[in-house]
Amino acid sequence: MPNVYFLSDAHLGSLAIQHRRTHERRLVNFLDSIKEKASAIYLLGDMFDFWDEYKYVVPKGYTRFLGKISELTDRGVEVHFFTGNHDVWTYGYLEQECGMIVHRKPITTEIYGKVFYLAHGDGLGDPDHQFKLLRKVFHNRTCQMLLNAIHPRWGMWLGLTWAKHSRLKREGDKEPPYMGEDKEFLVRFTKEYMKTHDNIDFFLYGHRHIELDLMLSRKTRMMILGDWIWQFTYAVFDGEHMFLEQYIEGESKP
């Protein structure tokens, strides 16, 4: 039975990442290593540090990544792309040119007889009112049209500069560590959601840039997938078992 893979938060193109070409190649090498084993790949958001499509142009760069994705979809591998808080602004290119299936909201889906709740994770239980307001602005169609009215040279500079500032203001350029079940907002959201959705076997998220694997009940397991900046972690489901693994230069480390 072919495997199903889950990963998130590569932030390709980030101005805060010094060796951006090496960063992209590592991800492409991983995708190449699984192309014979994968039936589907779920990219759970923020694969780009900033992505905005204009009517006749797309952002510079990412050609190796987009080419590898196109190769995978041409081979019949399903590639699902979830918009995150850094790559909301996609309007058809990824579907039409690369063959990806784009999701703008969390989904519940069945994979090999198990029920999965999949989401990037932004906006789910986060108590930060400033972030909530910013998220509404990002998803507002009028604001998106205004952004696209700016020349791509300045629009992309604005977006990439904002994303760089957002990352560098964190201590050590990294997310805060795991805060515990009572304080971690995705854990709190998941526990509340389980009260009315007891059929879900796996909850998988990105966004937080931490590696987390929790059994929340005898049936339900929750994972936060880490990132592809520092950790290079991903989940793989073989139809029976779910593993959280790390990619290290062409080999997997459980």
Short mmCIF file of C-alpha atoms in Angstrom, two decimals:
data_model
loop_
_atom_site.label_atom_id
_atom_site.label_comp_id
_atom_site.label_asym_id
_atom_site.label_seq_id
_atom_site.Cartn_x
_atom_site.Cartn_y
_atom_site.Cartn_z
CA MET A 1 0.00 0.00 0.00
CA PRO A 2 1.54 3.38 -0.99
CA ASN A 3 2.34 5.86 1.76
CA VAL A 4 0.67 9.19 2.49
CA TYR A 5 2.96 12.03 3.60
CA PHE A 6 2.30 15.21 5.57
CA LEU A 7 4.62 18.20 5.99
CA SER A 8 4.42 21.96 6.45
CA ASP A 9 6.18 25.27 7.00
CA ALA A 10 9.07 25.30 4.55
CA HIS A 11 8.81 29.11 4.14
CA LEU A 12 10.58 28.92 0.79
CA GLY A 13 12.05 32.23 -0.33
CA SER A 14 12.36 33.67 3.17
CA LEU A 15 14.75 36.61 3.35
CA ALA A 16 15.60 35.42 6.86
CA ILE A 17 17.09 32.19 5.48
CA GLN A 18 20.65 32.72 4.29
CA HIS A 19 21.06 29.75 1.93
CA ARG A 20 17.69 29.78 0.17
CA ARG A 21 18.75 27.64 -2.80
CA THR A 22 20.12 24.90 -0.51
CA HIS A 23 16.97 25.13 1.57
CA GLU A 24 14.79 24.56 -1.50
CA ARG A 25 16.97 21.72 -2.82
CA ARG A 26 16.71 19.84 0.47
CA LEU A 27 12.93 19.84 0.18
CA VAL A 28 13.06 18.86 -3.49
CA ASN A 29 15.45 15.99 -2.72
CA PHE A 30 13.03 14.72 -0.09
CA LEU A 31 10.10 14.86 -2.51
CA ASP A 32 12.18 13.03 -5.10
CA SER A 33 13.03 10.32 -2.55
CA ILE A 34 9.36 9.52 -1.90
CA LYS A 35 7.97 9.73 -5.42
CA GLU A 36 7.96 5.95 -5.86
CA LYS A 37 6.30 5.34 -2.47
CA ALA A 38 3.66 8.09 -2.25
CA SER A 39 0.02 7.98 -3.20
CA ALA A 40 -0.63 11.45 -1.75
CA ILE A 41 1.27 14.33 -0.16
CA TYR A 42 -0.40 16.91 2.06
CA LEU A 43 1.40 20.25 2.37
CA LEU A 44 -0.18 21.81 5.45
CA GLY A 45 0.54 25.47 4.86
CA ASP A 46 3.28 28.11 4.73
CA MET A 47 5.29 26.25 2.15
CA PHE A 48 6.20 29.72 0.85
CA ASP A 49 7.29 32.58 3.08
CA PHE A 50 5.19 34.84 0.86
CA TRP A 51 3.26 33.88 -2.24
CA ASP A 52 1.09 36.25 -4.26
CA GLU A 53 -0.14 35.55 -7.77
CA TYR A 54 -0.85 38.41 -10.12
CA LYS A 55 -3.01 38.03 -13.21
CA TYR A 56 -0.15 37.44 -15.61
CA VAL A 57 2.86 36.74 -13.37
CA VAL A 58 3.80 34.52 -10.45
CA PRO A 59 6.55 35.08 -7.88
CA LYS A 60 10.18 34.71 -8.94
CA GLY A 61 11.95 31.55 -7.80
CA TYR A 62 10.74 28.18 -6.47
CA THR A 63 11.21 26.60 -9.92
CA ARG A 64 12.81 23.43 -8.56
CA PHE A 65 10.04 22.94 -6.01
CA LEU A 66 7.21 23.68 -8.45
CA GLY A 67 8.85 21.50 -11.09
CA LYS A 68 9.10 18.57 -8.66
CA ILE A 69 5.47 19.04 -7.60
CA SER A 70 4.43 19.05 -11.26
CA GLU A 71 6.41 15.85 -11.85
CA LEU A 72 4.65 14.19 -8.91
CA THR A 73 1.17 15.18 -10.02
CA ASP A 74 1.96 14.09 -13.59
CA ARG A 75 2.84 10.67 -12.13
CA GLY A 76 -0.58 10.50 -10.48
CA VAL A 77 0.47 11.44 -6.94
CA GLU A 78 -2.16 13.62 -5.26
CA VAL A 79 -0.58 16.77 -3.88
CA HIS A 80 -2.78 18.80 -1.53
CA PHE A 81 -1.78 22.38 -0.74
CA PHE A 82 -3.24 24.12 2.31
CA THR A 83 -2.94 27.88 2.39
CA GLY A 84 -1.25 29.16 5.54
CA ASN A 85 -0.95 32.64 6.93
CA HIS A 86 2.05 33.32 4.63
CA ASP A 87 0.73 31.96 1.33
CA VAL A 88 -2.96 32.86 1.25
CA TRP A 89 -2.75 34.71 -2.05
CA THR A 90 -3.12 31.93 -4.62
CA TYR A 91 -5.71 32.26 -7.37
CA GLY A 92 -5.42 29.25 -9.65
CA TYR A 93 -1.81 28.91 -10.77
CA LEU A 94 -0.92 26.08 -8.39
CA GLU A 95 -3.96 24.09 -9.52
CA GLN A 96 -3.79 24.81 -13.23
CA GLU A 97 -0.03 24.69 -13.81
CA CYS A 98 1.18 22.34 -11.07
CA GLY A 99 -1.83 20.06 -10.61
CA MET A 100 -2.16 20.65 -6.87
CA ILE A 101 -5.44 20.46 -4.96
CA VAL A 102 -5.73 23.69 -2.96
CA HIS A 103 -7.54 23.89 0.38
CA ARG A 104 -8.33 27.25 1.96
CA LYS A 105 -9.96 25.85 5.09
CA PRO A 106 -9.43 22.82 7.36
CA ILE A 107 -10.77 19.57 5.97
CA THR A 108 -11.92 16.25 7.40
CA THR A 109 -11.09 13.37 5.10
CA GLU A 110 -10.80 9.59 5.19
CA ILE A 111 -7.46 7.99 4.33
CA TYR A 112 -7.14 4.20 4.29
CA GLY A 113 -10.16 3.85 6.55
CA LYS A 114 -9.00 6.40 9.15
CA VAL A 115 -10.53 9.85 9.64
CA PHE A 116 -8.13 12.82 9.51
CA TYR A 117 -8.68 16.45 10.46
CA LEU A 118 -6.09 18.48 8.54
CA ALA A 119 -5.35 22.19 8.87
CA HIS A 120 -2.51 24.66 8.82
CA GLY A 121 -3.52 25.72 12.31
CA ASP A 122 -3.62 29.51 12.16
CA GLY A 123 -6.81 30.92 13.65
CA LEU A 124 -7.70 27.73 15.53
CA GLY A 125 -7.98 28.66 19.18
CA ASP A 126 -5.30 31.38 19.00
CA PRO A 127 -6.22 34.05 21.59
CA ASP A 128 -4.04 36.76 19.95
CA HIS A 129 -6.52 39.48 18.90
CA GLN A 130 -3.93 41.30 16.78
CA PHE A 131 -3.25 38.11 14.82
CA LYS A 132 -6.98 37.49 14.36
CA LEU A 133 -7.41 40.98 12.91
CA LEU A 134 -4.43 40.54 10.61
CA ARG A 135 -5.78 37.19 9.45
CA LYS A 136 -9.14 38.78 8.55
CA VAL A 137 -7.32 41.42 6.51
CA PHE A 138 -5.27 38.77 4.67
CA HIS A 139 -8.41 36.79 3.77
CA ASN A 140 -10.52 39.81 2.80
CA ARG A 141 -11.10 39.81 -0.95
CA THR A 142 -11.05 43.61 -1.21
CA CYS A 143 -7.69 43.77 0.59
CA GLN A 144 -6.35 41.05 -1.70
CA MET A 145 -7.41 43.08 -4.76
CA LEU A 146 -5.72 46.18 -3.34
CA LEU A 147 -2.51 44.23 -2.79
CA ASN A 148 -2.60 43.00 -6.36
CA ALA A 149 -3.06 46.55 -7.60
CA ILE A 150 0.53 47.22 -6.47
CA HIS A 151 3.25 46.52 -9.03
CA PRO A 152 4.72 43.02 -8.40
CA ARG A 153 8.16 44.52 -7.76
CA TRP A 154 6.82 46.42 -4.77
CA GLY A 155 4.09 43.99 -3.76
CA MET A 156 6.52 41.08 -3.44
CA TRP A 157 9.07 43.26 -1.64
CA LEU A 158 6.40 44.34 0.82
CA GLY A 159 5.27 40.78 1.48
CA LEU A 160 8.75 39.26 1.82
CA THR A 161 9.92 42.11 4.05
CA TRP A 162 6.88 41.70 6.30
CA ALA A 163 7.51 37.95 6.52
CA LYS A 164 11.20 38.49 7.35
CA HIS A 165 10.33 40.96 10.09
CA SER A 166 7.74 38.55 11.48
CA ARG A 167 10.34 35.79 11.77
CA LEU A 168 13.29 37.81 13.04
CA LYS A 169 11.32 39.35 15.90
CA ARG A 170 11.16 35.87 17.48
CA GLU A 171 13.92 34.98 19.90
CA GLY A 172 16.59 32.98 18.10
CA ASP A 173 14.50 33.09 14.91
CA LYS A 174 12.42 30.21 16.31
CA GLU A 175 8.93 29.65 17.66
CA PRO A 176 8.32 29.54 21.43
CA PRO A 177 8.74 25.98 22.78
CA TYR A 178 5.83 23.71 23.60
CA MET A 179 3.72 25.35 26.32
CA GLY A 180 1.92 22.26 27.65
CA GLU A 181 -1.55 20.87 27.04
CA ASP A 182 -3.30 23.56 29.09
CA LYS A 183 -1.68 26.48 27.27
CA GLU A 184 -0.98 25.23 23.75
CA PHE A 185 -3.84 26.71 21.73
CA LEU A 186 -3.96 23.97 19.08
CA VAL A 187 -4.20 21.32 21.80
CA ARG A 188 -7.00 23.25 23.50
CA PHE A 189 -8.84 23.67 20.20
CA THR A 190 -8.48 19.98 19.39
CA LYS A 191 -9.80 18.83 22.77
CA GLU A 192 -12.82 21.12 22.41
CA TYR A 193 -13.44 19.96 18.82
CA MET A 194 -13.29 16.31 19.91
CA LYS A 195 -16.32 16.84 22.15
CA THR A 196 -18.58 17.08 19.09
CA HIS A 197 -16.47 15.08 16.59
CA ASP A 198 -15.53 11.81 18.27
CA ASN A 199 -15.03 10.00 14.95
CA ILE A 200 -11.65 11.57 14.15
CA ASP A 201 -8.55 9.38 14.45
CA PHE A 202 -5.82 11.91 13.62
CA PHE A 203 -5.51 15.69 13.93
CA LEU A 204 -2.55 17.09 11.98
CA TYR A 205 -1.37 20.70 12.00
CA GLY A 206 1.50 22.92 10.93
CA HIS A 207 1.92 26.60 11.87
CA ARG A 208 3.58 26.25 15.29
CA HIS A 209 6.99 25.01 14.06
CA ILE A 210 7.22 22.51 16.91
CA GLU A 211 7.32 18.72 16.73
CA LEU A 212 4.49 17.28 18.82
CA ASP A 213 2.86 13.84 19.02
CA LEU A 214 0.06 13.43 21.58
CA MET A 215 -2.47 10.70 22.30
CA LEU A 216 -5.56 12.62 23.41
CA SER A 217 -7.72 9.53 23.88
CA ARG A 218 -7.52 5.80 23.26
CA LYS A 219 -8.59 6.55 19.68
CA THR A 220 -7.40 10.06 18.84
CA ARG A 221 -3.86 11.21 18.13
CA MET A 222 -2.71 14.76 17.46
CA MET A 223 0.45 15.87 15.68
CA ILE A 224 2.12 19.20 14.98
CA LEU A 225 4.54 18.63 12.13
CA GLY A 226 7.51 20.83 13.02
CA ASP A 227 9.00 22.68 10.05
CA TRP A 228 11.34 22.50 7.05
CA ILE A 229 13.63 25.30 8.22
CA TRP A 230 15.37 23.73 11.20
CA GLN A 231 13.74 20.35 11.88
CA PHE A 232 12.92 18.83 8.46
CA THR A 233 10.19 16.70 10.00
CA TYR A 234 7.18 15.04 8.41
CA ALA A 235 4.54 12.43 9.13
CA VAL A 236 3.96 9.30 7.07
CA PHE A 237 0.93 7.01 7.17
CA ASP A 238 1.21 3.54 5.66
CA GLY A 239 -2.45 2.59 6.10
CA GLU A 240 -1.86 1.04 9.49
CA HIS A 241 0.78 3.03 11.37
CA MET A 242 1.53 6.75 11.61
CA PHE A 243 5.14 7.84 12.09
CA LEU A 244 6.70 11.25 12.76
CA GLU A 245 10.09 11.26 11.06
CA GLN A 246 13.02 13.50 10.21
CA TYR A 247 14.69 13.85 6.82
CA ILE A 248 18.49 13.81 6.99
CA GLU A 249 20.35 14.08 3.71
CA GLY A 250 18.54 11.37 1.84
CA GLU A 251 17.58 9.06 4.68
CA SER A 252 14.76 9.01 7.22
CA LYS A 253 15.30 8.94 10.96
CA PRO A 254 12.26 7.74 12.98
#
